[in-house]
Amino acid sequence: MNLRKISVSNVEKARGLINAFAKAHKLKAEAEVKLVWIYPDLVENDAAIGCPCFACDCQKKVNSGKTENGIVYVKAFASQNANVAKFIPLKKGMVSFFEEITEGEEFSLKDKQNRFPVQNYQFVHGEIVEKP
């Protein structure tokens, strides 16, 4: 059975990808990057994005000159490079939620479709490490 691979393993690499994505899309990303589970819209759908992500709040200027708030995130376990960084605009009435994975915390990845076995990880010194 295939195992998941960590594509972005630490905060520093994630920050670089977020900054590059933000610059390319004319976003202003916050400096603090956290490892989180993201629930993009609790109003419409309470499901989390399928893997932990490094994320931060951001702002985007829209054509009217107003500012739109959003989230820039980088998937820690992206299966394709094209899917690594994304922007989620926070529309009016939308409630997003980060469930932070804190320093030293252990977490498991489970696959509802049984494509992967359960894998265990720990977030240590800003880096995701696989646990035996």
PDB file of C-alpha atoms in Angstrom:
ATOM      1  CA  MET A   1       0.000   0.000   0.000  1.00  0.00           C
ATOM      2  CA  ASN A   2       1.261   3.505  -0.795  1.00  0.00           C
ATOM      3  CA  LEU A   3       2.284   5.851   1.984  1.00  0.00           C
ATOM      4  CA  ARG A   4       1.667   9.592   2.071  1.00  0.00           C
ATOM      5  CA  LYS A   5       4.723  11.737   1.527  1.00  0.00           C
ATOM      6  CA  ILE A   6       5.342  15.048   3.211  1.00  0.00           C
ATOM      7  CA  SER A   7       5.686  17.645   0.472  1.00  0.00           C
ATOM      8  CA  VAL A   8       6.138  20.671   2.778  1.00  0.00           C
ATOM      9  CA  SER A   9       7.639  19.576   6.069  1.00  0.00           C
ATOM     10  CA  ASN A  10       8.353  22.781   7.979  1.00  0.00           C
ATOM     11  CA  VAL A  11       7.248  26.321   8.718  1.00  0.00           C
ATOM     12  CA  GLU A  12      10.173  27.972   6.897  1.00  0.00           C
ATOM     13  CA  LYS A  13       9.554  26.144   3.613  1.00  0.00           C
ATOM     14  CA  ALA A  14       5.832  26.862   3.925  1.00  0.00           C
ATOM     15  CA  ARG A  15       6.483  30.563   4.594  1.00  0.00           C
ATOM     16  CA  GLY A  16       8.589  30.770   1.423  1.00  0.00           C
ATOM     17  CA  LEU A  17       5.846  29.122  -0.655  1.00  0.00           C
ATOM     18  CA  ILE A  18       3.147  31.314   0.899  1.00  0.00           C
ATOM     19  CA  ASN A  19       5.170  34.487   0.271  1.00  0.00           C
ATOM     20  CA  ALA A  20       5.819  33.491  -3.368  1.00  0.00           C
ATOM     21  CA  PHE A  21       2.129  32.661  -3.887  1.00  0.00           C
ATOM     22  CA  ALA A  22       1.057  35.909  -2.205  1.00  0.00           C
ATOM     23  CA  LYS A  23       3.412  37.975  -4.344  1.00  0.00           C
ATOM     24  CA  ALA A  24       2.258  36.284  -7.567  1.00  0.00           C
ATOM     25  CA  HIS A  25      -1.407  36.865  -6.686  1.00  0.00           C
ATOM     26  CA  LYS A  26      -0.974  40.347  -5.165  1.00  0.00           C
ATOM     27  CA  LEU A  27      -1.984  39.262  -1.679  1.00  0.00           C
ATOM     28  CA  LYS A  28      -0.759  40.600   1.629  1.00  0.00           C
ATOM     29  CA  ALA A  29      -0.051  37.565   3.814  1.00  0.00           C
ATOM     30  CA  GLU A  30       0.360  37.768   7.573  1.00  0.00           C
ATOM     31  CA  ALA A  31       3.799  36.900   8.912  1.00  0.00           C
ATOM     32  CA  GLU A  32       2.635  34.191  11.321  1.00  0.00           C
ATOM     33  CA  VAL A  33       2.319  30.782   9.655  1.00  0.00           C
ATOM     34  CA  LYS A  34       0.744  27.945  11.629  1.00  0.00           C
ATOM     35  CA  LEU A  35       0.253  24.239  11.039  1.00  0.00           C
ATOM     36  CA  VAL A  36      -3.505  23.719  11.117  1.00  0.00           C
ATOM     37  CA  TRP A  37      -6.474  21.716  10.039  1.00  0.00           C
ATOM     38  CA  ILE A  38      -8.602  24.131   7.999  1.00  0.00           C
ATOM     39  CA  TYR A  39     -12.375  24.056   7.991  1.00  0.00           C
ATOM     40  CA  PRO A  40     -12.931  26.448   5.062  1.00  0.00           C
ATOM     41  CA  ASP A  41     -16.626  27.209   5.605  1.00  0.00           C
ATOM     42  CA  LEU A  42     -18.447  26.080   8.722  1.00  0.00           C
ATOM     43  CA  VAL A  43     -21.650  27.683   7.451  1.00  0.00           C
ATOM     44  CA  GLU A  44     -21.922  25.516   4.322  1.00  0.00           C
ATOM     45  CA  ASN A  45     -19.694  22.555   5.095  1.00  0.00           C
ATOM     46  CA  ASP A  46     -17.967  21.569   8.309  1.00  0.00           C
ATOM     47  CA  ALA A  47     -15.460  19.225   6.610  1.00  0.00           C
ATOM     48  CA  ALA A  48     -11.769  19.945   6.956  1.00  0.00           C
ATOM     49  CA  ILE A  49      -9.339  20.096   4.064  1.00  0.00           C
ATOM     50  CA  GLY A  50      -8.041  16.534   3.837  1.00  0.00           C
ATOM     51  CA  CYS A  51      -4.583  17.062   5.307  1.00  0.00           C
ATOM     52  CA  PRO A  52      -2.841  19.467   7.662  1.00  0.00           C
ATOM     53  CA  CYS A  53      -1.847  22.747   6.076  1.00  0.00           C
ATOM     54  CA  PHE A  54       0.517  25.570   6.865  1.00  0.00           C
ATOM     55  CA  ALA A  55      -1.677  28.654   6.736  1.00  0.00           C
ATOM     56  CA  CYS A  56      -2.013  32.323   7.514  1.00  0.00           C
ATOM     57  CA  ASP A  57      -4.571  35.074   7.135  1.00  0.00           C
ATOM     58  CA  CYS A  58      -4.236  37.381   4.161  1.00  0.00           C
ATOM     59  CA  GLN A  59      -5.840  40.294   2.379  1.00  0.00           C
ATOM     60  CA  LYS A  60      -6.446  40.953  -1.282  1.00  0.00           C
ATOM     61  CA  LYS A  61      -7.331  44.247  -2.935  1.00  0.00           C
ATOM     62  CA  VAL A  62     -10.218  43.814  -5.341  1.00  0.00           C
ATOM     63  CA  ASN A  63     -11.088  45.963  -8.365  1.00  0.00           C
ATOM     64  CA  SER A  64     -13.329  48.269  -6.341  1.00  0.00           C
ATOM     65  CA  GLY A  65     -10.350  49.186  -4.166  1.00  0.00           C
ATOM     66  CA  LYS A  66     -11.806  47.393  -1.163  1.00  0.00           C
ATOM     67  CA  THR A  67      -9.956  44.702   0.729  1.00  0.00           C
ATOM     68  CA  GLU A  68     -11.074  41.075   0.771  1.00  0.00           C
ATOM     69  CA  ASN A  69      -9.982  38.877   3.658  1.00  0.00           C
ATOM     70  CA  GLY A  70      -8.912  35.322   3.082  1.00  0.00           C
ATOM     71  CA  ILE A  71      -6.593  32.474   3.924  1.00  0.00           C
ATOM     72  CA  VAL A  72      -3.469  31.358   2.090  1.00  0.00           C
ATOM     73  CA  TYR A  73      -2.508  27.794   2.771  1.00  0.00           C
ATOM     74  CA  VAL A  74       0.055  25.231   1.704  1.00  0.00           C
ATOM     75  CA  LYS A  75      -0.838  21.558   1.935  1.00  0.00           C
ATOM     76  CA  ALA A  76       1.750  19.637   3.933  1.00  0.00           C
ATOM     77  CA  PHE A  77       0.896  16.417   2.072  1.00  0.00           C
ATOM     78  CA  ALA A  78       0.018  17.678  -1.418  1.00  0.00           C
ATOM     79  CA  SER A  79      -0.093  14.939  -4.028  1.00  0.00           C
ATOM     80  CA  GLN A  80       0.639  17.343  -6.894  1.00  0.00           C
ATOM     81  CA  ASN A  81       2.719  20.518  -7.005  1.00  0.00           C
ATOM     82  CA  ALA A  82      -0.147  22.405  -8.655  1.00  0.00           C
ATOM     83  CA  ASN A  83      -2.217  21.813  -5.524  1.00  0.00           C
ATOM     84  CA  VAL A  84       0.348  22.918  -2.951  1.00  0.00           C
ATOM     85  CA  ALA A  85      -0.689  26.577  -2.380  1.00  0.00           C
ATOM     86  CA  LYS A  86      -4.230  27.926  -2.468  1.00  0.00           C
ATOM     87  CA  PHE A  87      -6.200  31.043  -1.553  1.00  0.00           C
ATOM     88  CA  ILE A  88      -9.616  30.877   0.112  1.00  0.00           C
ATOM     89  CA  PRO A  89     -11.520  34.176   0.002  1.00  0.00           C
ATOM     90  CA  LEU A  90     -13.753  34.673   3.022  1.00  0.00           C
ATOM     91  CA  LYS A  91     -17.114  35.727   1.645  1.00  0.00           C
ATOM     92  CA  LYS A  92     -19.660  37.630   3.721  1.00  0.00           C
ATOM     93  CA  GLY A  93     -21.245  35.326   6.279  1.00  0.00           C
ATOM     94  CA  MET A  94     -18.578  32.677   5.803  1.00  0.00           C
ATOM     95  CA  VAL A  95     -16.966  31.333   8.946  1.00  0.00           C
ATOM     96  CA  SER A  96     -13.578  29.681   8.648  1.00  0.00           C
ATOM     97  CA  PHE A  97     -11.838  27.896  11.423  1.00  0.00           C
ATOM     98  CA  PHE A  98      -8.252  26.855  12.061  1.00  0.00           C
ATOM     99  CA  GLU A  99      -7.626  23.989  14.445  1.00  0.00           C
ATOM    100  CA  GLU A 100      -3.981  24.566  15.258  1.00  0.00           C
ATOM    101  CA  ILE A 101      -1.540  21.686  15.572  1.00  0.00           C
ATOM    102  CA  THR A 102       0.720  22.949  18.344  1.00  0.00           C
ATOM    103  CA  GLU A 103       4.384  22.336  19.090  1.00  0.00           C
ATOM    104  CA  GLY A 104       4.933  18.756  20.260  1.00  0.00           C
ATOM    105  CA  GLU A 105       1.442  17.631  19.272  1.00  0.00           C
ATOM    106  CA  GLU A 106       0.969  14.234  17.631  1.00  0.00           C
ATOM    107  CA  PHE A 107      -1.617  13.672  14.905  1.00  0.00           C
ATOM    108  CA  SER A 108      -2.727  10.865  12.615  1.00  0.00           C
ATOM    109  CA  LEU A 109      -3.803  10.883   9.002  1.00  0.00           C
ATOM    110  CA  LYS A 110      -6.663   8.550   8.188  1.00  0.00           C
ATOM    111  CA  ASP A 111      -8.047   7.931   4.730  1.00  0.00           C
ATOM    112  CA  LYS A 112     -11.799   7.367   4.437  1.00  0.00           C
ATOM    113  CA  GLN A 113     -11.329   5.679   1.048  1.00  0.00           C
ATOM    114  CA  ASN A 114      -8.667   3.315   2.465  1.00  0.00           C
ATOM    115  CA  ARG A 115      -6.083   4.358  -0.127  1.00  0.00           C
ATOM    116  CA  PHE A 116      -3.452   4.809   2.584  1.00  0.00           C
ATOM    117  CA  PRO A 117      -2.784   3.174   5.937  1.00  0.00           C
ATOM    118  CA  VAL A 118      -3.065   5.286   9.091  1.00  0.00           C
ATOM    119  CA  GLN A 119       0.156   7.257   9.500  1.00  0.00           C
ATOM    120  CA  ASN A 120       1.254   9.020  12.686  1.00  0.00           C
ATOM    121  CA  TYR A 121       3.183  12.289  12.871  1.00  0.00           C
ATOM    122  CA  GLN A 122       4.408  14.824  15.380  1.00  0.00           C
ATOM    123  CA  PHE A 123       4.999  18.556  14.973  1.00  0.00           C
ATOM    124  CA  VAL A 124       8.414  19.210  16.554  1.00  0.00           C
ATOM    125  CA  HIS A 125      10.445  22.454  16.370  1.00  0.00           C
ATOM    126  CA  GLY A 126       8.364  23.726  13.441  1.00  0.00           C
ATOM    127  CA  GLU A 127       8.709  20.488  11.458  1.00  0.00           C
ATOM    128  CA  ILE A 128       6.429  17.528  10.748  1.00  0.00           C
ATOM    129  CA  VAL A 129       8.141  14.221  11.557  1.00  0.00           C
ATOM    130  CA  GLU A 130       6.768  10.747  10.959  1.00  0.00           C
ATOM    131  CA  LYS A 131       6.376   8.563  14.030  1.00  0.00           C
ATOM    132  CA  PRO A 132       7.165   4.847  13.782  1.00  0.00           C
TER     133      PRO A 132
END
